[in-house]
Structure formats: structure tokens, C-alpha cells
Amino acid sequence: MEPIIETRNLRVEFRAQNSGSEKKVAVKDLNLRICGGEVFGFLGPNGAGKTTTMNVLLGFVNATRGSACLFGVDVREPIARQRIGYLPELTYYYKFLTAEELLRFYARIFGLPRAVADQRIEQLLKLVELDTARRRLIKTYSKGMQQRVGLAQALINNPDLLILDEPTSGLDPLGRMKVREIIQRLKNEGKTVFFSSHELGEVETVCDRVAIINQGELKVEGRVADLVKEHQANLERIFLNIIGYQPESDA
Amino acid sequence: MNTIFALANVVIKELYRRKDFYVLFVLTAVLTLLLGSVSFFQDIKVVRYVKEIALLLIWISALVIAIATTARQLPAEREHRTIFPLLAKPVTRGQVILGKFVGCWLACGLALVVFYLFFGVVSGSREHSWPVLNWLQAFWLQWSMLGIVVALVLLGSIVFTAPSSNATICFILVLGILLLGRHLNQVALQQPEPLRSVVYGLYFFIPHLEWYDVRDLIIYDHQLIGWGDCALASLYAGIYAALLLFGAWLLFRRKPLHL
């Protein structure tokens, strides 16, 4: 089965700021292979290299060494992004546009015909419950509404792969549940979802497989049920052990 | 092309949802109408001064719109991080540059249409003559010149991080070319070598924006410029804009973007 996402010995180095010529390794020889229909959780503490890996997958940053492919196409080729949807952690949209205009803009970028775009925009605005606010400027939206616009834009092209960077960050419990429902729905439709999150309970609920990365290195990868069985602990405990956290009561 | 026009459409929407254009238009209109209403010694030639002032204000306003709108495009995309969901789509960085260029240039064109319509109404109603072709020619040449300016500012927005420094440097550069560009060859003749060659080199290197300034032809009711010359000037502007955009693409295509 051809992987949807594949990284081979992926290494990303940055020249660290304020330290002369010293290089910081953000991702160390990362090997990932994610197949179609999987919901894959990409975990790690802040600064572990999750976002950098996503940046490479999305073509924002070039790898220092190794390779990264989406649907078997090198991520540096724009065509690799034809079948993906991306939701950034925070809302980054043109605030002078309305939700409908924003979705139409992205639909044009994907080259969707007008009739298809109209239908898709209608469906998505209903899905994220913004159909009544569709003609309001995005700058007047609450944070939750902006996050929902983000989700709608990520789905505009009916993507086969969805990359979500902390999709529930800053959402209220209802908003989180809605996002979980959408991920579940996409999974049922056979879509692949790759997402990073700090909500380990949520990851345990929706993910088929997870990978935990720390200081740029892949520490653990596998099916959630297998990891829980192997380590005799829940995902949160496994995560804390891997990053070397010792609770004061254990010390 | 679809992607480029989609990007351009967003730029145009942004300009017309901000207040800059309206403020500049109202300022130009109020100043022109105020000056136009003054009658100096019952001199009928006063209409020339009105035309001169109106055209000068149009030139300044168009330059401000072109430079201010273009200078904030790429830095704002990075600052507000809208560049990330955009580049996560099948969009190349070259298309982003071209889309921004087309958007800013079309936005300037729309603003110029409004300014020239206003000028036409003021000038025509005072002179009782309507040299529409002259106005069209002046409009086209000014718009072509703005194409070079927009491409220059776009290149500057990749070199300089802050939009304000880019806008200031580009404004000084453009004004410098408009005011001094035509004299550089004469200045070169008065210099000793090797300075003479350097100044001559500069004379041939800079885009001669002053060629597109045909305000005097309108003010003093001169004949039309030959359409062949107009086409050559448009070609010259096209080549310069293309070279500047190519430079912008070279700098932008491998620039790392971090979240």
C-alpha cells in the first residue's frame, strides 16, 4: 500500500539566533510512513519538532537532508498539495473578507468549477455552523468561529489528507467535540488525518496510530492500543515518561 | 492564471475595504475644487493652474496608493501568517508574486480611472472641450509607469522586512528618478572619469519613469503622442516590470517561512 505521507531520514537544521554559526537540529533523521485512511497523532512537547516537520510537509521549509513525500510526490512540488487540507494552529485568514468570500477564494485556487464551489461552500458553511454568518467580515468573528472557518477552508477541496496543527487549541468543549466529530467523520469516509495535539485524551480517542517526538527525535511510534498494552500505562503516562518528566510524588 | 486572478481579486478587495483610497480621493477632489473655485483677476488662463494642480495631486495620490498598497502585501501575509494556509495549497511562490503584482496594478488602475474621471469632469466643465484621447493616453502612460513602481516595491518588500522602510526607500527612489532621472546624462558629461562612466551607467540602468509624465501635454493642450511611441513606452515598462518581478521571484522562491 502506497503511503500518503512518507519521510525518509528527514533532517532539518537551523542556524540558531544569537549563537553565531551554531546549528540547531530541529528534526533528526525522522522516518514516518502513514497510509491511507489512518488518523495519525503526532505528539511531543513544545519545541520538539512537530511544527517544523509539518512545515517541511507543507513546503514552507526545506529539509537539510532526507526526503519527504505526499502521495508519492516530493513536497517541494506544488502539485503534492493538490489533495491536502491544512488547518494551522491559530487563525490566519484575510480578515477583510467574509467567510463565503474566503472559501470562494480558496476554491478558485484549487480550480473548482463555479457550480461545484457553490455547492461545496454551502455544505461546509452548514457543517461548521456558519451559514448564518457567511456574509460577515471574518474580523467580526469570535475565536471559535474563526477556527471553524479555518476548518471549512481546509476541507474546501474535499482533501484525501488533512493536516491539522493543534486543531482544538483555544476552543471551548463544544468546539472540541465538533472538531472530534469532523475528524471521526473524515475517518469514516476513508480520509487520512495527520494531526498534532497536546490533548492526549483526545488523541487516545480518535487516533489509530501515534508518534511521539522529543528534541527532534522520534521516540515511539505505533498503534495506540499496542502502546498502552506494552507500557501498561495510558498515553499521557507514556508521553511523560518519554519526555523524562518525573512527578514530584515519584521522586 | 486562475490562481493569479484569485490572488489579485483579494488585493483589490483589500484596497477598497480600507480607507486610504477614499481619503486620497476626497483630498484630491476637495483641493482641486477649492482651487478651481478661486478666480484670479478674472484671468481665463487660471484653468491651466487648476489642471496642473489636479494632475499633480493625481500623480502624488496614485504613487502613494501604489507604493503603500504594494509595500504591505508580502510583509502583511507573513505578519498575519495568511501566507501559510495559502502556500499549503497548490500555489507556487511565483504565482503569489504575480498575483500580488496583478492585484496591486489593477487596483492602481481602478483608482486612476476614478481620479481621471474626476479630472475630466473638472477640466471639461471649465474649458468646455473634451480631449478624451489625450486623457486616455495620459492615463495609460501613467498606469504603465505604475506597473514598474509596483514591481519595484514588490521586490523591495522581499529585501526589506518592514513595510514602512520599504515604502520610504521606494518613494524616495521613485521621486528621485522622476525629478533627476532625465538630467543624469548631462550630469555625467560634467564628471571626470571614472565617475562619468558610473553616472552614465546609472542613467541607462534606472527605469526612466519621467518619460511617462505627460501632464504638460494636457495642461498646454498639445497634440497626441504617436501611438507607436506609446506602444514602445508600454513595452519598456513591461520589460522593466518583468525584470523586477523576476528578481523578486529569485529572492522569494527559496526563502524559508517559519510558523
PDB file of C-alpha atoms in Angstrom, chain A residues 14 51 55 58-62 78 81-82 84 86 88 92-94 96-97 101 105-106 108-111 137 153 165, chain B residues 2-3 5-7 9-10 13-14 17 77 80-82 84-93 254 256-259:
ATOM      1  CA  PHE A  14      18.559  25.892  11.592  1.00  0.00           C
ATOM      2  CA  THR A  51       5.569  22.098  13.628  1.00  0.00           C
ATOM      3  CA  ASN A  55       6.388  22.950   7.771  1.00  0.00           C
ATOM      4  CA  LEU A  58       3.738  21.741   3.554  1.00  0.00           C
ATOM      5  CA  GLY A  59       6.772  23.088   1.691  1.00  0.00           C
ATOM      6  CA  PHE A  60       7.335  26.126   3.960  1.00  0.00           C
ATOM      7  CA  VAL A  61      10.793  24.939   4.994  1.00  0.00           C
ATOM      8  CA  ASN A  62      13.292  22.876   3.035  1.00  0.00           C
ATOM      9  CA  PRO A  78       3.135  22.359  -5.503  1.00  0.00           C
ATOM     10  CA  ARG A  81      -0.555  19.849  -2.097  1.00  0.00           C
ATOM     11  CA  GLN A  82      -3.474  19.431  -4.528  1.00  0.00           C
ATOM     12  CA  ILE A  84      -4.415  18.067   1.097  1.00  0.00           C
ATOM     13  CA  TYR A  86      -4.306  22.239   6.199  1.00  0.00           C
ATOM     14  CA  PRO A  88      -2.968  25.947  11.188  1.00  0.00           C
ATOM     15  CA  TYR A  92      -4.525  33.094   9.825  1.00  0.00           C
ATOM     16  CA  TYR A  93      -7.106  34.372   7.344  1.00  0.00           C
ATOM     17  CA  TYR A  94      -7.841  37.555   5.441  1.00  0.00           C
ATOM     18  CA  PHE A  96     -11.289  41.868   5.473  1.00  0.00           C
ATOM     19  CA  LEU A  97     -13.107  39.050   3.640  1.00  0.00           C
ATOM     20  CA  GLU A 101     -15.516  35.116   0.035  1.00  0.00           C
ATOM     21  CA  PHE A 105     -11.006  32.391  -2.955  1.00  0.00           C
ATOM     22  CA  TYR A 106      -9.565  29.030  -1.892  1.00  0.00           C
ATOM     23  CA  ARG A 108     -10.646  29.243  -7.130  1.00  0.00           C
ATOM     24  CA  ILE A 109      -7.088  28.367  -6.121  1.00  0.00           C
ATOM     25  CA  PHE A 110      -7.992  24.701  -6.333  1.00  0.00           C
ATOM     26  CA  GLY A 111      -9.600  25.368  -9.691  1.00  0.00           C
ATOM     27  CA  LEU A 137     -16.355  40.019   7.771  1.00  0.00           C
ATOM     28  CA  GLN A 153     -11.137  26.194   4.230  1.00  0.00           C
ATOM     29  CA  ASP A 165      -1.891  21.611  13.742  1.00  0.00           C
TER      30      ASP A 165
ATOM     31  CA  ASN B   2      -6.973  31.304 -12.203  1.00  0.00           C
ATOM     32  CA  THR B   3      -4.759  31.355  -9.112  1.00  0.00           C
ATOM     33  CA  PHE B   5      -6.513  36.333 -10.668  1.00  0.00           C
ATOM     34  CA  ALA B   6      -7.879  34.877  -7.423  1.00  0.00           C
ATOM     35  CA  LEU B   7      -4.921  36.415  -5.569  1.00  0.00           C
ATOM     36  CA  ASN B   9      -9.009  39.820  -6.539  1.00  0.00           C
ATOM     37  CA  VAL B  10      -8.144  39.638  -2.824  1.00  0.00           C
ATOM     38  CA  LYS B  13     -10.922  43.853  -2.278  1.00  0.00           C
ATOM     39  CA  GLU B  14      -8.451  44.793   0.454  1.00  0.00           C
ATOM     40  CA  ARG B  17     -12.225  47.942   2.049  1.00  0.00           C
ATOM     41  CA  GLU B  77       0.967  37.998   4.545  1.00  0.00           C
ATOM     42  CA  HIS B  80      -0.663  37.923   9.810  1.00  0.00           C
ATOM     43  CA  ARG B  81       0.503  34.454   8.742  1.00  0.00           C
ATOM     44  CA  THR B  82      -2.047  34.248   5.934  1.00  0.00           C
ATOM     45  CA  PHE B  84       0.779  29.663   5.452  1.00  0.00           C
ATOM     46  CA  PRO B  85      -2.718  28.448   4.563  1.00  0.00           C
ATOM     47  CA  LEU B  86      -2.129  29.993   1.136  1.00  0.00           C
ATOM     48  CA  LEU B  87       1.131  28.172   0.398  1.00  0.00           C
ATOM     49  CA  ALA B  88      -0.352  24.956   1.817  1.00  0.00           C
ATOM     50  CA  LYS B  89      -2.497  24.978  -1.337  1.00  0.00           C
ATOM     51  CA  PRO B  90      -1.119  24.104  -4.781  1.00  0.00           C
ATOM     52  CA  VAL B  91       0.257  27.625  -5.232  1.00  0.00           C
ATOM     53  CA  THR B  92       3.817  28.411  -6.245  1.00  0.00           C
ATOM     54  CA  ARG B  93       5.676  31.357  -4.816  1.00  0.00           C
ATOM     55  CA  ARG B 254      13.774  29.687  -1.507  1.00  0.00           C
ATOM     56  CA  PRO B 256      12.279  29.803   4.481  1.00  0.00           C
ATOM     57  CA  LEU B 257       8.967  30.599   6.130  1.00  0.00           C
ATOM     58  CA  HIS B 258       8.567  29.633   9.763  1.00  0.00           C
ATOM     59  CA  LEU B 259       5.373  29.426  11.760  1.00  0.00           C
TER      60      LEU B 259
END
